[in-house]
Amino acid sequence: MGNQIGKGTNRMAIAAMSNVTHIEKRELASLQNKFKEIASRAGNPAIINRTEFTECLSIVGINPNDSDILDKLFTMYDKTGDDQILWRDYIVGIAPLISGSHIDKIDFALRLYDLDGSSYLKGVEIINVLSQMNRVASYFGDPVMTEEQVVSVVSDIVDMAGGSAEALATSLHY
């Protein structure tokens, strides 16, 4: 499923893609709002289909070249082939396509996932955000972490902050 860390590659294709695409934070935030709005009116607030997805890209005014890349990523996220995706996973997965530092991109992805704006997410939600970003990095051929490594990193951070393994189920300030 993607490259593993340490295979010897030094290129970071997803970082290069953020310099090629024209996707900005405000566009991703607008896209998220449209996904949320359309998914809510369509019946399942967690899912959007390809037609709704394309409609959202058009409404937000995503550049046609960027739309092509985002459409390919939609296909990757469509695990069952039924032209439906979990839009929250998708939107945080593509957050690294914005310009900025790695820290900016992670922070932005966490903020996108935090729908109520509380600056608190459960440890398992943070793991999901990082896993989704990892998934998109893998798509572009970048070295990635295994799911176990992602869980381990988040668990280590929780431990360093004085928490415990059970803290992954409780809300953490990011």
PDB file of N, CA and C in Angstrom, residues 19-117:
ATOM      1  N   ASN A  19       3.226  22.773  -3.742  1.00  0.00           N
ATOM      2  CA  ASN A  19       3.757  23.901  -4.510  1.00  0.00           C
ATOM      3  C   ASN A  19       3.175  23.959  -5.917  1.00  0.00           C
ATOM      4  N   VAL A  20       2.617  22.853  -6.379  1.00  0.00           N
ATOM      5  CA  VAL A  20       2.034  22.771  -7.724  1.00  0.00           C
ATOM      6  C   VAL A  20       0.550  23.121  -7.692  1.00  0.00           C
ATOM      7  N   THR A  21      -0.134  22.668  -6.668  1.00  0.00           N
ATOM      8  CA  THR A  21      -1.572  22.941  -6.570  1.00  0.00           C
ATOM      9  C   THR A  21      -1.800  24.373  -6.109  1.00  0.00           C
ATOM     10  N   HIS A  22      -2.992  24.825  -6.297  1.00  0.00           N
ATOM     11  CA  HIS A  22      -3.359  26.191  -5.910  1.00  0.00           C
ATOM     12  C   HIS A  22      -4.405  26.166  -4.800  1.00  0.00           C
ATOM     13  N   ILE A  23      -4.404  25.124  -4.011  1.00  0.00           N
ATOM     14  CA  ILE A  23      -5.399  24.965  -2.956  1.00  0.00           C
ATOM     15  C   ILE A  23      -4.926  25.736  -1.717  1.00  0.00           C
ATOM     16  N   GLU A  24      -5.798  26.594  -1.216  1.00  0.00           N
ATOM     17  CA  GLU A  24      -5.475  27.402  -0.053  1.00  0.00           C
ATOM     18  C   GLU A  24      -6.353  27.006   1.123  1.00  0.00           C
ATOM     19  N   LYS A  25      -5.948  27.424   2.313  1.00  0.00           N
ATOM     20  CA  LYS A  25      -6.698  27.103   3.524  1.00  0.00           C
ATOM     21  C   LYS A  25      -8.158  27.519   3.406  1.00  0.00           C
ATOM     22  N   ARG A  26      -8.376  28.730   2.926  1.00  0.00           N
ATOM     23  CA  ARG A  26      -9.757  29.218   2.845  1.00  0.00           C
ATOM     24  C   ARG A  26     -10.601  28.371   1.900  1.00  0.00           C
ATOM     25  N   GLU A  27      -9.976  27.862   0.831  1.00  0.00           N
ATOM     26  CA  GLU A  27     -10.710  27.003  -0.096  1.00  0.00           C
ATOM     27  C   GLU A  27     -11.045  25.659   0.554  1.00  0.00           C
ATOM     28  N   LEU A  28     -10.095  25.097   1.286  1.00  0.00           N
ATOM     29  CA  LEU A  28     -10.378  23.828   1.975  1.00  0.00           C
ATOM     30  C   LEU A  28     -11.454  24.018   3.033  1.00  0.00           C
ATOM     31  N   ALA A  29     -11.390  25.127   3.765  1.00  0.00           N
ATOM     32  CA  ALA A  29     -12.422  25.392   4.775  1.00  0.00           C
ATOM     33  C   ALA A  29     -13.786  25.554   4.105  1.00  0.00           C
ATOM     34  N   SER A  30     -13.830  26.252   2.969  1.00  0.00           N
ATOM     35  CA  SER A  30     -15.094  26.405   2.228  1.00  0.00           C
ATOM     36  C   SER A  30     -15.579  25.064   1.698  1.00  0.00           C
ATOM     37  N   LEU A  31     -14.647  24.268   1.210  1.00  0.00           N
ATOM     38  CA  LEU A  31     -14.994  22.941   0.702  1.00  0.00           C
ATOM     39  C   LEU A  31     -15.571  22.085   1.827  1.00  0.00           C
ATOM     40  N   GLN A  32     -14.950  22.151   2.992  1.00  0.00           N
ATOM     41  CA  GLN A  32     -15.463  21.408   4.141  1.00  0.00           C
ATOM     42  C   GLN A  32     -16.890  21.844   4.481  1.00  0.00           C
ATOM     43  N   ASN A  33     -17.130  23.137   4.497  1.00  0.00           N
ATOM     44  CA  ASN A  33     -18.472  23.639   4.809  1.00  0.00           C
ATOM     45  C   ASN A  33     -19.502  23.156   3.792  1.00  0.00           C
ATOM     46  N   LYS A  34     -19.128  23.143   2.514  1.00  0.00           N
ATOM     47  CA  LYS A  34     -20.036  22.653   1.473  1.00  0.00           C
ATOM     48  C   LYS A  34     -20.278  21.151   1.617  1.00  0.00           C
ATOM     49  N   PHE A  35     -19.202  20.392   1.883  1.00  0.00           N
ATOM     50  CA  PHE A  35     -19.364  18.945   2.097  1.00  0.00           C
ATOM     51  C   PHE A  35     -20.358  18.705   3.228  1.00  0.00           C
ATOM     52  N   LYS A  36     -20.155  19.416   4.324  1.00  0.00           N
ATOM     53  CA  LYS A  36     -21.008  19.249   5.508  1.00  0.00           C
ATOM     54  C   LYS A  36     -22.456  19.599   5.182  1.00  0.00           C
ATOM     55  N   GLU A  37     -22.653  20.718   4.503  1.00  0.00           N
ATOM     56  CA  GLU A  37     -23.998  21.169   4.139  1.00  0.00           C
ATOM     57  C   GLU A  37     -24.694  20.168   3.223  1.00  0.00           C
ATOM     58  N   ILE A  38     -24.017  19.755   2.176  1.00  0.00           N
ATOM     59  CA  ILE A  38     -24.633  18.850   1.197  1.00  0.00           C
ATOM     60  C   ILE A  38     -24.858  17.464   1.789  1.00  0.00           C
ATOM     61  N   ALA A  39     -23.901  16.976   2.569  1.00  0.00           N
ATOM     62  CA  ALA A  39     -24.068  15.653   3.184  1.00  0.00           C
ATOM     63  C   ALA A  39     -25.249  15.652   4.149  1.00  0.00           C
ATOM     64  N   SER A  40     -25.429  16.737   4.875  1.00  0.00           N
ATOM     65  CA  SER A  40     -26.537  16.823   5.832  1.00  0.00           C
ATOM     66  C   SER A  40     -27.884  16.807   5.129  1.00  0.00           C
ATOM     67  N   ARG A  41     -27.988  17.489   4.016  1.00  0.00           N
ATOM     68  CA  ARG A  41     -29.282  17.524   3.320  1.00  0.00           C
ATOM     69  C   ARG A  41     -29.532  16.242   2.526  1.00  0.00           C
ATOM     70  N   ALA A  42     -28.462  15.502   2.225  1.00  0.00           N
ATOM     71  CA  ALA A  42     -28.604  14.288   1.431  1.00  0.00           C
ATOM     72  C   ALA A  42     -28.993  13.073   2.268  1.00  0.00           C
ATOM     73  N   GLY A  43     -28.971  13.191   3.583  1.00  0.00           N
ATOM     74  CA  GLY A  43     -29.425  12.072   4.403  1.00  0.00           C
ATOM     75  C   GLY A  43     -28.385  11.511   5.344  1.00  0.00           C
ATOM     76  N   ASN A  44     -27.172  11.253   4.875  1.00  0.00           N
ATOM     77  CA  ASN A  44     -26.120  10.743   5.751  1.00  0.00           C
ATOM     78  C   ASN A  44     -25.085  11.844   5.921  1.00  0.00           C
ATOM     79  N   PRO A  45     -25.012  12.457   7.111  1.00  0.00           N
ATOM     80  CA  PRO A  45     -24.123  13.607   7.295  1.00  0.00           C
ATOM     81  C   PRO A  45     -22.629  13.290   7.235  1.00  0.00           C
ATOM     82  N   ALA A  46     -22.269  12.022   7.135  1.00  0.00           N
ATOM     83  CA  ALA A  46     -20.853  11.641   7.088  1.00  0.00           C
ATOM     84  C   ALA A  46     -20.356  11.364   5.678  1.00  0.00           C
ATOM     85  N   ILE A  47     -21.282  11.238   4.726  1.00  0.00           N
ATOM     86  CA  ILE A  47     -20.916  10.744   3.384  1.00  0.00           C
ATOM     87  C   ILE A  47     -21.354  11.723   2.295  1.00  0.00           C
ATOM     88  N   ILE A  48     -20.487  11.856   1.289  1.00  0.00           N
ATOM     89  CA  ILE A  48     -20.872  12.548   0.056  1.00  0.00           C
ATOM     90  C   ILE A  48     -20.588  11.614  -1.113  1.00  0.00           C
ATOM     91  N   ASN A  49     -21.366  11.774  -2.177  1.00  0.00           N
ATOM     92  CA  ASN A  49     -21.115  10.963  -3.370  1.00  0.00           C
ATOM     93  C   ASN A  49     -20.341  11.793  -4.395  1.00  0.00           C
ATOM     94  N   ARG A  50     -19.950  11.170  -5.479  1.00  0.00           N
ATOM     95  CA  ARG A  50     -19.106  11.849  -6.469  1.00  0.00           C
ATOM     96  C   ARG A  50     -19.820  13.051  -7.101  1.00  0.00           C
ATOM     97  N   THR A  51     -21.104  12.938  -7.361  1.00  0.00           N
ATOM     98  CA  THR A  51     -21.851  14.055  -7.948  1.00  0.00           C
ATOM     99  C   THR A  51     -21.852  15.248  -6.992  1.00  0.00           C
ATOM    100  N   GLU A  52     -22.116  14.979  -5.714  1.00  0.00           N
ATOM    101  CA  GLU A  52     -22.097  16.038  -4.707  1.00  0.00           C
ATOM    102  C   GLU A  52     -20.693  16.625  -4.564  1.00  0.00           C
ATOM    103  N   PHE A  53     -19.700  15.767  -4.604  1.00  0.00           N
ATOM    104  CA  PHE A  53     -18.303  16.177  -4.515  1.00  0.00           C
ATOM    105  C   PHE A  53     -17.964  17.153  -5.649  1.00  0.00           C
ATOM    106  N   THR A  54     -18.322  16.778  -6.864  1.00  0.00           N
ATOM    107  CA  THR A  54     -18.052  17.619  -8.037  1.00  0.00           C
ATOM    108  C   THR A  54     -18.792  18.941  -7.928  1.00  0.00           C
ATOM    109  N   GLU A  55     -20.015  18.888  -7.427  1.00  0.00           N
ATOM    110  CA  GLU A  55     -20.795  20.108  -7.219  1.00  0.00           C
ATOM    111  C   GLU A  55     -20.087  21.034  -6.229  1.00  0.00           C
ATOM    112  N   CYS A  56     -19.579  20.471  -5.154  1.00  0.00           N
ATOM    113  CA  CYS A  56     -18.865  21.263  -4.140  1.00  0.00           C
ATOM    114  C   CYS A  56     -17.616  21.916  -4.722  1.00  0.00           C
ATOM    115  N   LEU A  57     -16.853  21.164  -5.511  1.00  0.00           N
ATOM    116  CA  LEU A  57     -15.642  21.721  -6.127  1.00  0.00           C
ATOM    117  C   LEU A  57     -15.996  22.910  -6.999  1.00  0.00           C
ATOM    118  N   SER A  58     -17.089  22.783  -7.739  1.00  0.00           N
ATOM    119  CA  SER A  58     -17.521  23.852  -8.634  1.00  0.00           C
ATOM    120  C   SER A  58     -17.982  25.079  -7.847  1.00  0.00           C
ATOM    121  N   ILE A  59     -18.796  24.859  -6.832  1.00  0.00           N
ATOM    122  CA  ILE A  59     -19.326  25.963  -6.018  1.00  0.00           C
ATOM    123  C   ILE A  59     -18.192  26.739  -5.352  1.00  0.00           C
ATOM    124  N   VAL A  60     -17.206  26.017  -4.821  1.00  0.00           N
ATOM    125  CA  VAL A  60     -16.090  26.657  -4.124  1.00  0.00           C
ATOM    126  C   VAL A  60     -15.136  27.328  -5.110  1.00  0.00           C
ATOM    127  N   GLY A  61     -15.151  26.885  -6.359  1.00  0.00           N
ATOM    128  CA  GLY A  61     -14.299  27.489  -7.377  1.00  0.00           C
ATOM    129  C   GLY A  61     -12.891  26.925  -7.408  1.00  0.00           C
ATOM    130  N   ILE A  62     -12.776  25.617  -7.169  1.00  0.00           N
ATOM    131  CA  ILE A  62     -11.475  24.962  -7.206  1.00  0.00           C
ATOM    132  C   ILE A  62     -10.949  24.964  -8.641  1.00  0.00           C
ATOM    133  N   ASN A  63      -9.694  25.310  -8.803  1.00  0.00           N
ATOM    134  CA  ASN A  63      -9.009  25.325 -10.096  1.00  0.00           C
ATOM    135  C   ASN A  63      -9.201  23.974 -10.795  1.00  0.00           C
ATOM    136  N   PRO A  64      -9.491  23.949 -12.109  1.00  0.00           N
ATOM    137  CA  PRO A  64      -9.716  22.685 -12.823  1.00  0.00           C
ATOM    138  C   PRO A  64      -8.558  21.679 -12.691  1.00  0.00           C
ATOM    139  N   ASN A  65      -7.314  22.149 -12.712  1.00  0.00           N
ATOM    140  CA  ASN A  65      -6.178  21.223 -12.536  1.00  0.00           C
ATOM    141  C   ASN A  65      -6.187  20.609 -11.140  1.00  0.00           C
ATOM    142  N   ASP A  66      -6.511  21.423 -10.147  1.00  0.00           N
ATOM    143  CA  ASP A  66      -6.608  20.917  -8.779  1.00  0.00           C
ATOM    144  C   ASP A  66      -7.793  19.961  -8.647  1.00  0.00           C
ATOM    145  N   SER A  67      -8.887  20.276  -9.348  1.00  0.00           N
ATOM    146  CA  SER A  67     -10.063  19.391  -9.327  1.00  0.00           C
ATOM    147  C   SER A  67      -9.716  18.002  -9.840  1.00  0.00           C
ATOM    148  N   ASP A  68      -8.867  17.930 -10.856  1.00  0.00           N
ATOM    149  CA  ASP A  68      -8.452  16.630 -11.387  1.00  0.00           C
ATOM    150  C   ASP A  68      -7.708  15.821 -10.324  1.00  0.00           C
ATOM    151  N   ILE A  69      -6.804  16.468  -9.624  1.00  0.00           N
ATOM    152  CA  ILE A  69      -6.051  15.787  -8.555  1.00  0.00           C
ATOM    153  C   ILE A  69      -7.000  15.363  -7.446  1.00  0.00           C
ATOM    154  N   LEU A  70      -7.896  16.254  -7.038  1.00  0.00           N
ATOM    155  CA  LEU A  70      -8.835  15.943  -5.960  1.00  0.00           C
ATOM    156  C   LEU A  70      -9.775  14.812  -6.362  1.00  0.00           C
ATOM    157  N   ASP A  71     -10.149  14.759  -7.638  1.00  0.00           N
ATOM    158  CA  ASP A  71     -11.003  13.679  -8.121  1.00  0.00           C
ATOM    159  C   ASP A  71     -10.283  12.326  -8.031  1.00  0.00           C
ATOM    160  N   LYS A  72      -9.004  12.317  -8.376  1.00  0.00           N
ATOM    161  CA  LYS A  72      -8.219  11.075  -8.256  1.00  0.00           C
ATOM    162  C   LYS A  72      -8.133  10.633  -6.794  1.00  0.00           C
ATOM    163  N   LEU A  73      -7.994  11.594  -5.904  1.00  0.00           N
ATOM    164  CA  LEU A  73      -7.955  11.272  -4.476  1.00  0.00           C
ATOM    165  C   LEU A  73      -9.329  10.794  -3.996  1.00  0.00           C
ATOM    166  N   PHE A  74     -10.410  11.337  -4.567  1.00  0.00           N
ATOM    167  CA  PHE A  74     -11.751  10.835  -4.255  1.00  0.00           C
ATOM    168  C   PHE A  74     -11.816   9.344  -4.588  1.00  0.00           C
ATOM    169  N   THR A  75     -11.322   8.991  -5.765  1.00  0.00           N
ATOM    170  CA  THR A  75     -11.319   7.582  -6.184  1.00  0.00           C
ATOM    171  C   THR A  75     -10.551   6.722  -5.190  1.00  0.00           C
ATOM    172  N   MET A  76      -9.408   7.219  -4.713  1.00  0.00           N
ATOM    173  CA  MET A  76      -8.634   6.468  -3.727  1.00  0.00           C
ATOM    174  C   MET A  76      -9.436   6.281  -2.435  1.00  0.00           C
ATOM    175  N   TYR A  77     -10.172   7.302  -2.024  1.00  0.00           N
ATOM    176  CA  TYR A  77     -10.956   7.229  -0.784  1.00  0.00           C
ATOM    177  C   TYR A  77     -12.229   6.395  -0.941  1.00  0.00           C
ATOM    178  N   ASP A  78     -12.660   6.152  -2.158  1.00  0.00           N
ATOM    179  CA  ASP A  78     -13.863   5.364  -2.416  1.00  0.00           C
ATOM    180  C   ASP A  78     -13.515   3.886  -2.302  1.00  0.00           C
ATOM    181  N   LYS A  79     -13.491   3.391  -1.071  1.00  0.00           N
ATOM    182  CA  LYS A  79     -13.026   2.027  -0.784  1.00  0.00           C
ATOM    183  C   LYS A  79     -13.901   0.943  -1.400  1.00  0.00           C
ATOM    184  N   THR A  80     -15.197   1.216  -1.525  1.00  0.00           N
ATOM    185  CA  THR A  80     -16.115   0.175  -1.990  1.00  0.00           C
ATOM    186  C   THR A  80     -16.500   0.322  -3.464  1.00  0.00           C
ATOM    187  N   GLY A  81     -16.068   1.394  -4.103  1.00  0.00           N
ATOM    188  CA  GLY A  81     -16.388   1.587  -5.512  1.00  0.00           C
ATOM    189  C   GLY A  81     -17.812   2.048  -5.773  1.00  0.00           C
ATOM    190  N   ASP A  82     -18.483   2.552  -4.731  1.00  0.00           N
ATOM    191  CA  ASP A  82     -19.868   3.004  -4.900  1.00  0.00           C
ATOM    192  C   ASP A  82     -19.987   4.520  -5.051  1.00  0.00           C
ATOM    193  N   ASP A  83     -18.851   5.171  -5.354  1.00  0.00           N
ATOM    194  CA  ASP A  83     -18.809   6.623  -5.549  1.00  0.00           C
ATOM    195  C   ASP A  83     -19.263   7.405  -4.320  1.00  0.00           C
ATOM    196  N   GLN A  84     -18.888   6.911  -3.137  1.00  0.00           N
ATOM    197  CA  GLN A  84     -19.181   7.601  -1.880  1.00  0.00           C
ATOM    198  C   GLN A  84     -17.948   7.575  -0.997  1.00  0.00           C
ATOM    199  N   ILE A  85     -17.741   8.685  -0.274  1.00  0.00           N
ATOM    200  CA  ILE A  85     -16.610   8.760   0.657  1.00  0.00           C
ATOM    201  C   ILE A  85     -17.045   9.390   1.970  1.00  0.00           C
ATOM    202  N   LEU A  86     -16.259   9.142   3.006  1.00  0.00           N
ATOM    203  CA  LEU A  86     -16.412   9.841   4.272  1.00  0.00           C
ATOM    204  C   LEU A  86     -15.699  11.186   4.111  1.00  0.00           C
ATOM    205  N   TRP A  87     -16.466  12.254   4.035  1.00  0.00           N
ATOM    206  CA  TRP A  87     -15.887  13.543   3.669  1.00  0.00           C
ATOM    207  C   TRP A  87     -14.925  14.094   4.711  1.00  0.00           C
ATOM    208  N   ARG A  88     -15.132  13.822   6.002  1.00  0.00           N
ATOM    209  CA  ARG A  88     -14.200  14.340   7.025  1.00  0.00           C
ATOM    210  C   ARG A  88     -12.826  13.709   6.868  1.00  0.00           C
ATOM    211  N   ASP A  89     -12.777  12.412   6.607  1.00  0.00           N
ATOM    212  CA  ASP A  89     -11.488  11.749   6.392  1.00  0.00           C
ATOM    213  C   ASP A  89     -10.802  12.337   5.165  1.00  0.00           C
ATOM    214  N   TYR A  90     -11.580  12.541   4.119  1.00  0.00           N
ATOM    215  CA  TYR A  90     -11.034  13.072   2.871  1.00  0.00           C
ATOM    216  C   TYR A  90     -10.446  14.475   3.076  1.00  0.00           C
ATOM    217  N   ILE A  91     -11.202  15.363   3.708  1.00  0.00           N
ATOM    218  CA  ILE A  91     -10.775  16.757   3.820  1.00  0.00           C
ATOM    219  C   ILE A  91      -9.499  16.892   4.646  1.00  0.00           C
ATOM    220  N   VAL A  92      -9.353  16.090   5.710  1.00  0.00           N
ATOM    221  CA  VAL A  92      -8.107  16.181   6.490  1.00  0.00           C
ATOM    222  C   VAL A  92      -6.968  15.480   5.763  1.00  0.00           C
ATOM    223  N   GLY A  93      -7.299  14.481   4.962  1.00  0.00           N
ATOM    224  CA  GLY A  93      -6.271  13.794   4.194  1.00  0.00           C
ATOM    225  C   GLY A  93      -5.608  14.693   3.170  1.00  0.00           C
ATOM    226  N   ILE A  94      -6.395  15.602   2.587  1.00  0.00           N
ATOM    227  CA  ILE A  94      -5.835  16.482   1.562  1.00  0.00           C
ATOM    228  C   ILE A  94      -5.251  17.769   2.138  1.00  0.00           C
ATOM    229  N   ALA A  95      -5.344  17.978   3.435  1.00  0.00           N
ATOM    230  CA  ALA A  95      -4.800  19.194   4.061  1.00  0.00           C
ATOM    231  C   ALA A  95      -3.328  19.435   3.738  1.00  0.00           C
ATOM    232  N   PRO A  96      -2.492  18.396   3.583  1.00  0.00           N
ATOM    233  CA  PRO A  96      -1.092  18.670   3.244  1.00  0.00           C
ATOM    234  C   PRO A  96      -0.885  19.306   1.871  1.00  0.00           C
ATOM    235  N   LEU A  97      -1.924  19.396   1.064  1.00  0.00           N
ATOM    236  CA  LEU A  97      -1.787  20.016  -0.249  1.00  0.00           C
ATOM    237  C   LEU A  97      -1.745  21.544  -0.177  1.00  0.00           C
ATOM    238  N   ILE A  98      -2.076  22.119   0.981  1.00  0.00           N
ATOM    239  CA  ILE A  98      -1.955  23.572   1.130  1.00  0.00           C
ATOM    240  C   ILE A  98      -0.481  23.924   1.285  1.00  0.00           C
ATOM    241  N   SER A  99      -0.161  25.179   1.070  1.00  0.00           N
ATOM    242  CA  SER A  99       1.223  25.592   1.290  1.00  0.00           C
ATOM    243  C   SER A  99       1.423  25.867   2.779  1.00  0.00           C
ATOM    244  N   GLY A 100       2.660  25.747   3.214  1.00  0.00           N
ATOM    245  CA  GLY A 100       2.989  25.992   4.614  1.00  0.00           C
ATOM    246  C   GLY A 100       3.922  24.932   5.142  1.00  0.00           C
ATOM    247  N   SER A 101       4.316  25.087   6.392  1.00  0.00           N
ATOM    248  CA  SER A 101       5.212  24.123   7.025  1.00  0.00           C
ATOM    249  C   SER A 101       4.442  22.852   7.386  1.00  0.00           C
ATOM    250  N   HIS A 102       5.177  21.814   7.735  1.00  0.00           N
ATOM    251  CA  HIS A 102       4.536  20.565   8.165  1.00  0.00           C
ATOM    252  C   HIS A 102       3.653  20.810   9.379  1.00  0.00           C
ATOM    253  N   ILE A 103       4.133  21.641  10.290  1.00  0.00           N
ATOM    254  CA  ILE A 103       3.359  21.951  11.499  1.00  0.00           C
ATOM    255  C   ILE A 103       2.069  22.675  11.129  1.00  0.00           C
ATOM    256  N   ASP A 104       2.156  23.639  10.198  1.00  0.00           N
ATOM    257  CA  ASP A 104       0.955  24.355   9.742  1.00  0.00           C
ATOM    258  C   ASP A 104      -0.067  23.388   9.159  1.00  0.00           C
ATOM    259  N   LYS A 105       0.407  22.437   8.387  1.00  0.00           N
ATOM    260  CA  LYS A 105      -0.491  21.491   7.720  1.00  0.00           C
ATOM    261  C   LYS A 105      -1.161  20.551   8.718  1.00  0.00           C
ATOM    262  N   ILE A 106      -0.398  20.068   9.683  1.00  0.00           N
ATOM    263  CA  ILE A 106      -0.978  19.192  10.713  1.00  0.00           C
ATOM    264  C   ILE A 106      -1.977  19.976  11.557  1.00  0.00           C
ATOM    265  N   ASP A 107      -1.598  21.174  11.970  1.00  0.00           N
ATOM    266  CA  ASP A 107      -2.490  22.008  12.775  1.00  0.00           C
ATOM    267  C   ASP A 107      -3.781  22.295  12.007  1.00  0.00           C
ATOM    268  N   PHE A 108      -3.664  22.621  10.735  1.00  0.00           N
ATOM    269  CA  PHE A 108      -4.843  22.911   9.926  1.00  0.00           C
ATOM    270  C   PHE A 108      -5.732  21.677   9.793  1.00  0.00           C
ATOM    271  N   ALA A 109      -5.132  20.518   9.576  1.00  0.00           N
ATOM    272  CA  ALA A 109      -5.910  19.277   9.471  1.00  0.00           C
ATOM    273  C   ALA A 109      -6.666  19.004  10.773  1.00  0.00           C
ATOM    274  N   LEU A 110      -6.006  19.211  11.904  1.00  0.00           N
ATOM    275  CA  LEU A 110      -6.671  19.001  13.202  1.00  0.00           C
ATOM    276  C   LEU A 110      -7.834  19.982  13.361  1.00  0.00           C
ATOM    277  N   ARG A 111      -7.623  21.213  12.953  1.00  0.00           N
ATOM    278  CA  ARG A 111      -8.694  22.216  13.047  1.00  0.00           C
ATOM    279  C   ARG A 111      -9.867  21.872  12.120  1.00  0.00           C
ATOM    280  N   LEU A 112      -9.572  21.347  10.946  1.00  0.00           N
ATOM    281  CA  LEU A 112     -10.643  20.924  10.043  1.00  0.00           C
ATOM    282  C   LEU A 112     -11.462  19.792  10.656  1.00  0.00           C
ATOM    283  N   TYR A 113     -10.793  18.863  11.310  1.00  0.00           N
ATOM    284  CA  TYR A 113     -11.490  17.715  11.882  1.00  0.00           C
ATOM    285  C   TYR A 113     -12.325  18.122  13.100  1.00  0.00           C
ATOM    286  N   ASP A 114     -11.885  19.160  13.784  1.00  0.00           N
ATOM    287  CA  ASP A 114     -12.535  19.656  14.997  1.00  0.00           C
ATOM    288  C   ASP A 114     -13.735  20.523  14.607  1.00  0.00           C
ATOM    289  N   LEU A 115     -14.846  19.889  14.293  1.00  0.00           N
ATOM    290  CA  LEU A 115     -16.003  20.607  13.754  1.00  0.00           C
ATOM    291  C   LEU A 115     -16.609  21.619  14.720  1.00  0.00           C
ATOM    292  N   ASP A 116     -16.474  21.388  16.027  1.00  0.00           N
ATOM    293  CA  ASP A 116     -17.055  22.339  16.971  1.00  0.00           C
ATOM    294  C   ASP A 116     -16.081  23.438  17.384  1.00  0.00           C
ATOM    295  N   GLY A 117     -14.843  23.387  16.876  1.00  0.00           N
ATOM    296  CA  GLY A 117     -13.871  24.441  17.136  1.00  0.00           C
ATOM    297  C   GLY A 117     -13.388  24.531  18.566  1.00  0.00           C
TER     298      GLY A 117
END
